[in-house]
Amino acid sequence: MSNKVLTYRLRTFINATHAVHWQGVQGVAHPHTWELILDIQPMTYPQPMKFEDIETVINDSIAVFSGEFLNTVAPFDDINPTLENFAEVLFDILTTALLKISCQLLDLSVGESPTRFINIALAQD
């Protein structure tokens, strides 16, 4: 019999604006509805978790970016708010937050449009 892994998949959105710096010049500020798709593994398996508990942690963790101009929100007041950098920052924030409820973030996809996504996954040993 094979080992099974239970993974929760959640989707949420952040409405925020950014302006990317290219070759030392800041581009035009423009809005996105950033889509986040998270694959999360509970460390409590086989005990089920409430989706609401996971969603609360996620929403509380990303609220700082909601409705904001990312270029003025830390750490993007120091780093370029590209899709790649935004995804990396979100991955780190969410990883830390989810550990508090005994969950591990395995995979995060961040999309700036329906056709453009970046994916970051926990490295496999």
Tab-separated table of C-alpha atoms in Angstrom:
chain	number	residue	atom	x	y	z
A	1	MET	CA	0.000	0.000	0.000
A	2	SER	CA	1.340	3.463	-0.872
A	3	ASN	CA	1.746	6.352	1.539
A	4	LYS	CA	-0.792	9.106	1.136
A	5	VAL	CA	-0.307	12.821	1.549
A	6	LEU	CA	-3.189	15.131	2.336
A	7	THR	CA	-2.879	18.606	0.836
A	8	TYR	CA	-5.270	21.526	1.118
A	9	ARG	CA	-5.508	23.799	-1.925
A	10	LEU	CA	-6.794	27.300	-1.359
A	11	ARG	CA	-7.198	30.257	-3.668
A	12	THR	CA	-7.363	33.913	-2.677
A	13	PHE	CA	-6.827	37.333	-4.226
A	14	ILE	CA	-5.001	40.567	-3.457
A	15	ASN	CA	-5.943	43.811	-5.182
A	16	ALA	CA	-2.831	45.990	-5.288
A	17	THR	CA	-0.942	48.350	-7.576
A	18	HIS	CA	2.753	48.376	-8.428
A	19	ALA	CA	5.278	50.028	-10.696
A	20	VAL	CA	8.254	47.921	-11.755
A	21	HIS	CA	11.741	49.371	-12.165
A	22	TRP	CA	13.475	48.474	-15.456
A	23	GLN	CA	17.020	49.624	-16.188
A	24	GLY	CA	16.875	52.229	-13.439
A	25	VAL	CA	13.552	53.729	-14.543
A	26	GLN	CA	10.269	53.216	-12.735
A	27	GLY	CA	7.456	52.124	-15.018
A	28	VAL	CA	3.875	53.298	-14.878
A	29	ALA	CA	1.883	52.332	-11.785
A	30	HIS	CA	-0.837	49.855	-12.661
A	31	PRO	CA	-3.301	47.691	-10.718
A	32	HIS	CA	-3.575	43.928	-10.533
A	33	THR	CA	-5.894	41.456	-8.967
A	34	TRP	CA	-3.145	39.081	-7.883
A	35	GLU	CA	-4.341	35.485	-7.659
A	36	LEU	CA	-2.729	33.210	-5.084
A	37	ILE	CA	-3.071	29.432	-5.197
A	38	LEU	CA	-1.616	27.659	-2.188
A	39	ASP	CA	-0.961	23.980	-1.552
A	40	ILE	CA	-0.714	23.410	2.181
A	41	GLN	CA	0.072	20.259	4.109
A	42	PRO	CA	-1.211	19.965	7.670
A	43	MET	CA	1.218	18.496	10.165
A	44	THR	CA	-1.755	17.168	12.132
A	45	TYR	CA	-2.869	14.580	9.547
A	46	PRO	CA	-5.006	12.464	9.847
A	47	GLN	CA	-6.845	15.025	11.995
A	48	PRO	CA	-8.740	17.356	9.672
A	49	MET	CA	-8.341	21.107	9.801
A	50	LYS	CA	-10.968	23.747	9.242
A	51	PHE	CA	-10.553	25.610	5.971
A	52	GLU	CA	-11.650	28.722	7.859
A	53	ASP	CA	-8.663	28.489	10.221
A	54	ILE	CA	-6.238	28.264	7.322
A	55	GLU	CA	-7.995	31.074	5.449
A	56	THR	CA	-7.836	33.346	8.483
A	57	VAL	CA	-4.065	32.926	8.742
A	58	ILE	CA	-3.628	33.546	5.021
A	59	ASN	CA	-5.892	36.599	4.932
A	60	ASP	CA	-4.322	38.130	8.042
A	61	SER	CA	-0.844	37.588	6.570
A	62	ILE	CA	-1.518	39.252	3.218
A	63	ALA	CA	-3.802	42.064	4.440
A	64	VAL	CA	-0.869	44.501	4.571
A	65	PHE	CA	-0.739	44.475	0.738
A	66	SER	CA	-4.466	44.733	0.043
A	67	GLY	CA	-5.444	47.948	-1.732
A	68	GLU	CA	-1.904	49.313	-1.491
A	69	PHE	CA	0.718	50.668	-3.869
A	70	LEU	CA	3.286	47.905	-3.316
A	71	ASN	CA	6.237	50.230	-3.946
A	72	THR	CA	5.462	51.964	-0.627
A	73	VAL	CA	4.993	48.803	1.466
A	74	ALA	CA	7.955	47.006	3.036
A	75	PRO	CA	9.944	45.266	1.685
A	76	PHE	CA	9.028	46.735	-1.712
A	77	ASP	CA	10.113	50.185	-0.630
A	78	ASP	CA	13.630	48.648	-0.969
A	79	ILE	CA	13.210	45.912	-3.601
A	80	ASN	CA	11.641	45.904	-7.053
A	81	PRO	CA	7.988	44.775	-6.797
A	82	THR	CA	8.159	42.354	-9.719
A	83	LEU	CA	5.883	39.350	-9.890
A	84	GLU	CA	8.861	37.145	-8.998
A	85	ASN	CA	9.825	39.209	-5.946
A	86	PHE	CA	6.206	39.515	-4.809
A	87	ALA	CA	5.805	35.733	-4.985
A	88	GLU	CA	9.011	35.135	-3.005
A	89	VAL	CA	8.016	37.590	-0.276
A	90	LEU	CA	4.531	36.082	-0.043
A	91	PHE	CA	5.993	32.567	0.138
A	92	ASP	CA	8.217	33.552	3.083
A	93	ILE	CA	5.436	35.413	4.926
A	94	LEU	CA	2.919	32.616	4.445
A	95	THR	CA	5.398	29.871	5.338
A	96	THR	CA	6.083	31.507	8.709
A	97	ALA	CA	2.416	32.262	9.408
A	98	LEU	CA	1.154	28.785	8.536
A	99	LEU	CA	3.670	27.112	10.830
A	100	LYS	CA	1.816	28.740	13.741
A	101	ILE	CA	-1.173	26.498	12.985
A	102	SER	CA	0.963	23.429	12.249
A	103	CYS	CA	0.789	23.690	8.471
A	104	GLN	CA	3.508	23.686	5.856
A	105	LEU	CA	3.281	25.718	2.647
A	106	LEU	CA	4.344	23.338	-0.119
A	107	ASP	CA	3.580	25.368	-3.206
A	108	LEU	CA	2.498	28.899	-4.063
A	109	SER	CA	1.414	30.176	-7.463
A	110	VAL	CA	0.988	33.930	-7.857
A	111	GLY	CA	-0.687	35.329	-10.950
A	112	GLU	CA	-0.793	38.921	-12.084
A	113	SER	CA	-3.288	38.040	-14.815
A	114	PRO	CA	-5.249	34.948	-15.863
A	115	THR	CA	-2.366	33.907	-18.133
A	116	ARG	CA	0.771	34.944	-16.195
A	117	PHE	CA	1.817	33.037	-13.084
A	118	ILE	CA	4.958	32.405	-11.113
A	119	ASN	CA	5.210	29.236	-9.039
A	120	ILE	CA	7.393	28.666	-5.993
A	121	ALA	CA	7.541	25.268	-4.359
A	122	LEU	CA	9.236	23.930	-1.290
A	123	ALA	CA	12.425	22.199	-2.437
A	124	GLN	CA	12.309	18.414	-2.236
A	125	ASP	CA	15.180	16.746	-0.363
